[in-house]
Every structure is written in structure tokens, then in C-alpha cells.
Amino acid sequence: MSTPLFHLALPSDWEEAQRRGVYEISTRGATLTQVGFMHLSYEHQWPQVRAAFYGDVEELVLLTIDAEQIEADVVVEVGNPQTGEEFPHLYAPLPVAAVREVRVLSGDAEALREDH
């Protein structure tokens, strides 16, 4: 079994993906087409991403992704040049069928980071 991957999404973006069968948002306010890849994270990374980029958003969904269900390659690359920390990136749309769990996150990002 592969390591699960994670992606934070706005509920409206996830709802649209379910209608279309694919998710194509790279990160907050930017599409896959605009950025060229979809930002993903490992389990230990998503709370810091939540705090850094979505701290002012009251409700998000956390997508847990089965990488084995994605036909395109997931590329691990430096996502933070200051620290050299590597993050997984997907250079293709995410099939909705590859999402094995959707968790609603609401409230304070700092509190969520402390929980994980």
C-alpha cells in the first residue's frame, strides 16, 4: 500500500469536481492550468499548509488520496526553497475516484495544527 497523499480544498471546488469527475485546482485561487501542477502534501505537512495558506478560511475539506489510483506520476519536488522541504506534485487532473476520504475541517488553523 502506498503512502496516502493529501490536498486541502474549498468545499465549492470539491463539489464542482464531484460533478465533473476530476479535480483541477492547484492551490487556493489557482487552477492546475495556471500553475502547471497540483500541490499535494504528506500527512505531516498538511497542517502547516493549512495554517500558512488557508488560515483565514473557516471551512475546508481535506482530501485523502490513494496515489495508486492516479495514472499520472506524482513528482516529489522541493516546495519550500528556504528549507528544502519536498512536497508531492501532480502534473495532471486528480480523478475523483482516487479520493478515498473527505474530511471537513472547520475553525482555527492553529488549533488544527496542534491536533496533528
Coordinates of N, CA and C in Angstrom, one line a residue:
M1 N 0.8 -1.2 0.0 CA 0.0 0.0 0.0 C 0.9 1.2 0.0
S2 N 0.6 2.2 -0.8 CA 1.3 3.4 -0.9 C 1.0 4.4 0.2
T3 N 1.9 5.3 0.4 CA 1.6 6.4 1.4 C 0.5 7.3 0.9
P4 N -0.5 7.6 1.7 CA -1.6 8.5 1.3 C -1.0 9.9 1.1
L5 N -1.7 10.6 0.2 CA -1.4 12.0 -0.1 C -2.6 12.8 0.3
F6 N -2.3 14.1 0.5 CA -3.4 15.0 1.0 C -3.5 16.3 0.1
H7 N -4.7 16.8 0.1 CA -4.9 18.1 -0.6 C -6.0 18.8 0.1
L8 N -5.7 20.1 0.4 CA -6.8 21.0 1.0 C -7.6 21.6 -0.1
A9 N -8.9 21.6 0.1 CA -9.8 22.2 -1.0 C -10.9 23.0 -0.3
L10 N -11.3 24.0 -1.1 CA -12.5 24.7 -0.7 C -13.7 23.8 -1.0
P11 N -14.7 23.8 -0.1 CA -15.8 22.9 -0.4 C -16.5 23.1 -1.7
S12 N -16.6 24.3 -2.2 CA -17.2 24.5 -3.5 C -16.4 23.9 -4.6
D13 N -15.1 24.0 -4.5 CA -14.2 23.4 -5.6 C -14.4 21.9 -5.6
W14 N -14.5 21.3 -4.4 CA -14.6 19.8 -4.3 C -16.0 19.4 -4.9
E15 N -17.0 20.2 -4.6 CA -18.4 19.9 -5.1 C -18.4 19.9 -6.6
E16 N -17.7 20.9 -7.2 CA -17.6 21.0 -8.6 C -16.9 19.8 -9.2
A17 N -15.8 19.4 -8.6 CA -15.0 18.2 -9.0 C -15.9 17.0 -9.0
Q18 N -16.7 16.8 -8.0 CA -17.6 15.6 -8.0 C -18.6 15.6 -9.1
R19 N -19.0 16.8 -9.5 CA -19.9 16.9 -10.7 C -19.2 16.5 -12.0
R20 N -17.9 16.9 -12.1 CA -17.1 16.8 -13.3 C -16.3 15.4 -13.3
G21 N -16.1 14.9 -12.2 CA -15.3 13.6 -12.1 C -13.8 13.8 -12.0
V22 N -13.3 15.1 -12.1 CA -11.9 15.4 -11.9 C -11.8 16.7 -11.1
Y23 N -10.7 16.8 -10.3 CA -10.4 18.0 -9.5 C -9.2 18.6 -10.2
E24 N -9.3 20.0 -10.4 CA -8.3 20.7 -11.2 C -7.9 22.0 -10.6
I25 N -7.9 22.0 -9.3 CA -7.4 23.2 -8.5 C -6.1 22.9 -8.0
S26 N -5.1 23.8 -8.3 CA -3.7 23.5 -7.8 C -3.6 23.9 -6.3
T27 N -4.0 25.1 -6.0 CA -4.0 25.6 -4.7 C -5.0 26.7 -4.6
R28 N -5.1 27.3 -3.5 CA -6.1 28.4 -3.2 C -6.0 29.5 -4.3
G29 N -7.1 29.6 -5.1 CA -7.1 30.7 -6.1 C -6.4 30.4 -7.4
A30 N -5.9 29.2 -7.5 CA -5.1 29.0 -8.8 C -5.5 27.6 -9.3
T31 N -5.7 27.5 -10.6 CA -6.0 26.2 -11.2 C -4.8 25.4 -11.6
L32 N -5.0 24.2 -11.9 CA -4.0 23.3 -12.5 C -3.4 23.9 -13.7
T33 N -4.2 24.4 -14.6 CA -3.8 25.0 -15.8 C -2.9 26.3 -15.6
Q34 N -3.2 27.1 -14.6 CA -2.4 28.3 -14.3 C -1.0 27.9 -13.7
V35 N -1.0 26.9 -12.8 CA 0.2 26.6 -12.1 C 1.1 25.5 -12.8
G36 N 0.4 24.6 -13.4 CA 1.1 23.5 -14.1 C 1.1 22.2 -13.4
F37 N 0.8 22.3 -12.1 CA 0.7 21.1 -11.3 C -0.2 21.3 -10.1
M38 N -0.6 20.2 -9.4 CA -1.5 20.3 -8.2 C -0.6 20.1 -7.0
H39 N -0.7 21.0 -6.1 CA 0.0 20.9 -4.8 C -0.6 19.8 -3.9
L40 N 0.2 18.9 -3.5 CA -0.2 17.8 -2.6 C 0.7 17.9 -1.4
S41 N 0.4 17.1 -0.4 CA 1.3 17.0 0.8 C 1.2 15.6 1.4
Y42 N 2.1 15.4 2.3 CA 2.1 14.2 3.1 C 1.4 14.5 4.4
E43 N 1.0 13.4 5.1 CA 0.2 13.6 6.3 C 0.8 14.6 7.3
H44 N 2.1 14.6 7.5 CA 2.7 15.5 8.5 C 2.7 17.0 7.9
Q45 N 2.5 17.2 6.6 CA 2.7 18.5 6.1 C 1.4 19.3 6.0
W46 N 0.2 18.7 5.8 CA -1.0 19.4 5.5 C -1.4 20.4 6.6
P47 N -1.1 20.1 7.9 CA -1.5 21.2 8.9 C -0.7 22.5 8.7
Q48 N 0.6 22.4 8.4 CA 1.4 23.6 8.1 C 0.9 24.3 6.9
V49 N 0.5 23.6 5.9 CA -0.1 24.2 4.7 C -1.4 24.9 5.0
R50 N -2.2 24.3 5.8 CA -3.5 24.8 6.2 C -3.2 26.2 6.9
A51 N -2.3 26.2 7.9 CA -2.0 27.4 8.6 C -1.4 28.5 7.8
A52 N -0.5 28.1 6.8 CA 0.2 29.1 6.0 C -0.7 29.7 4.9
F53 N -1.5 28.9 4.3 CA -2.2 29.4 3.1 C -3.8 29.5 3.3
Y54 N -4.3 28.8 4.3 CA -5.8 28.8 4.4 C -6.2 29.2 5.9
G55 N -5.3 29.9 6.6 CA -5.6 30.3 8.0 C -6.8 31.1 8.2
D56 N -7.2 31.9 7.2 CA -8.4 32.7 7.3 C -9.6 32.1 6.8
V57 N -9.5 30.8 6.3 CA -10.7 30.1 5.7 C -11.3 29.3 6.8
E58 N -12.6 29.5 7.1 CA -13.3 28.9 8.1 C -13.6 27.4 7.9
E59 N -13.9 27.1 6.6 CA -14.2 25.7 6.3 C -13.5 25.2 5.0
L60 N -12.8 24.1 5.2 CA -12.1 23.4 4.1 C -12.4 21.9 4.1
V61 N -12.1 21.3 3.1 CA -12.1 19.8 3.1 C -10.7 19.3 2.9
L62 N -10.4 18.2 3.6 CA -9.1 17.6 3.4 C -9.3 16.3 2.6
L63 N -8.7 16.3 1.5 CA -8.9 15.1 0.6 C -7.7 14.1 0.9
T64 N -8.1 12.9 1.2 CA -7.1 11.9 1.4 C -7.1 11.1 0.1
I65 N -5.9 11.0 -0.6 CA -5.8 10.5 -1.9 C -5.0 9.2 -1.9
D66 N -5.5 8.2 -2.6 CA -4.8 6.9 -2.9 C -4.0 7.1 -4.1
A67 N -2.7 7.3 -4.0 CA -1.8 7.5 -5.1 C -1.8 6.4 -6.1
E68 N -2.1 5.2 -5.7 CA -2.1 4.1 -6.6 C -3.3 4.2 -7.6
Q69 N -4.3 5.0 -7.3 CA -5.4 5.2 -8.1 C -5.2 6.4 -9.1
I70 N -4.0 6.9 -9.2 CA -3.7 8.0 -10.1 C -2.8 7.5 -11.2
E71 N -3.3 7.6 -12.4 CA -2.5 7.1 -13.5 C -1.2 7.9 -13.8
A72 N -1.3 9.2 -13.6 CA -0.2 10.1 -13.8 C 0.8 10.0 -12.7
D73 N 2.1 10.3 -13.0 CA 3.1 10.2 -11.9 C 3.0 11.4 -10.9
V74 N 3.2 11.1 -9.7 CA 3.3 12.1 -8.7 C 4.8 12.4 -8.5
V75 N 5.2 13.6 -8.7 CA 6.6 14.0 -8.6 C 6.9 14.7 -7.3
V76 N 7.9 14.2 -6.6 CA 8.3 14.8 -5.3 C 9.4 15.9 -5.6
E77 N 9.1 17.1 -5.2 CA 10.0 18.2 -5.6 C 10.1 19.2 -4.4
V78 N 11.1 20.0 -4.4 CA 11.3 21.0 -3.3 C 10.1 22.0 -3.5
G79 N 9.4 22.1 -2.4 CA 8.2 23.0 -2.4 C 8.5 24.3 -1.6
N80 N 9.5 24.2 -0.8 CA 9.9 25.4 0.0 C 11.4 25.6 -0.1
P81 N 11.8 26.5 -1.0 CA 13.3 26.7 -1.3 C 14.0 27.1 -0.1
Q82 N 13.4 27.8 0.9 CA 14.1 28.2 2.1 C 14.5 27.1 3.0
T83 N 13.7 26.0 3.0 CA 14.0 24.9 3.9 C 14.5 23.7 3.1
G84 N 14.2 23.6 1.8 CA 14.5 22.4 1.0 C 13.4 21.3 1.2
E85 N 12.4 21.6 2.0 CA 11.3 20.6 2.2 C 10.7 20.2 0.9
E86 N 10.5 18.9 0.7 CA 9.9 18.3 -0.5 C 8.5 18.0 -0.3
F87 N 7.7 18.3 -1.4 CA 6.3 18.0 -1.4 C 5.9 17.2 -2.7
P88 N 4.9 16.4 -2.6 CA 4.4 15.8 -3.9 C 3.6 16.7 -4.7
H89 N 3.8 16.6 -6.0 CA 3.1 17.4 -7.0 C 2.5 16.5 -8.1
L90 N 1.3 16.8 -8.5 CA 0.6 16.0 -9.5 C 0.5 16.9 -10.8
Y91 N 1.0 16.5 -11.9 CA 1.0 17.2 -13.1 C -0.1 16.8 -14.0
A92 N -1.3 16.5 -13.4 CA -2.5 16.1 -14.2 C -3.7 16.3 -13.3
P93 N -4.9 16.3 -13.9 CA -6.1 16.4 -13.0 C -6.2 15.2 -12.1
L94 N -6.7 15.4 -10.9 CA -6.9 14.4 -9.9 C -8.3 13.7 -10.2
P95 N -8.3 12.4 -10.5 CA -9.6 11.7 -10.6 C -10.3 11.7 -9.3
V96 N -11.6 12.0 -9.2 CA -12.4 12.0 -8.0 C -12.3 10.6 -7.4
A97 N -12.3 9.6 -8.2 CA -12.2 8.2 -7.8 C -11.0 7.9 -6.9
A98 N -9.9 8.7 -7.1 CA -8.7 8.4 -6.3 C -8.8 9.0 -4.9
V99 N -9.8 9.7 -4.6 CA -10.0 10.3 -3.2 C -10.7 9.3 -2.4
R100 N -10.1 8.8 -1.4 CA -10.7 7.7 -0.6 C -11.3 8.2 0.7
E101 N -11.0 9.5 1.1 CA -11.7 10.1 2.3 C -11.8 11.6 2.1
V102 N -12.9 12.2 2.6 CA -13.0 13.6 2.6 C -13.4 14.0 4.0
R103 N -12.6 14.8 4.6 CA -12.8 15.3 6.0 C -13.0 16.8 6.0
V104 N -14.1 17.2 6.6 CA -14.4 18.6 6.7 C -13.6 19.2 7.9
L105 N -12.9 20.2 7.6 CA -12.1 21.0 8.6 C -12.7 22.3 8.8
S106 N -13.0 22.7 10.0 CA -13.6 24.0 10.3 C -12.9 24.5 11.5
G107 N -12.9 25.9 11.6 CA -12.3 26.5 12.7 C -10.9 27.0 12.5
D108 N -10.2 27.2 13.6 CA -8.9 27.8 13.7 C -7.8 26.9 13.1
A109 N -7.1 27.4 12.2 CA -6.0 26.6 11.6 C -4.9 26.3 12.6
E110 N -4.6 27.2 13.5 CA -3.6 26.9 14.6 C -4.0 25.8 15.5
A111 N -5.3 25.7 15.8 CA -5.8 24.6 16.7 C -5.7 23.3 15.9
L112 N -6.0 23.3 14.6 CA -5.9 22.1 13.8 C -4.4 21.6 13.8
R113 N -3.5 22.5 13.6 CA -2.1 22.1 13.6 C -1.6 21.5 14.9
E114 N -2.1 22.0 16.0 CA -1.8 21.4 17.3 C -2.3 20.0 17.5
D115 N -3.4 19.7 16.8 CA -4.1 18.4 16.9 C -3.3 17.3 16.2
H116 N -2.5 17.7 15.2 CA -1.9 16.7 14.3 C -0.4 16.7 14.4

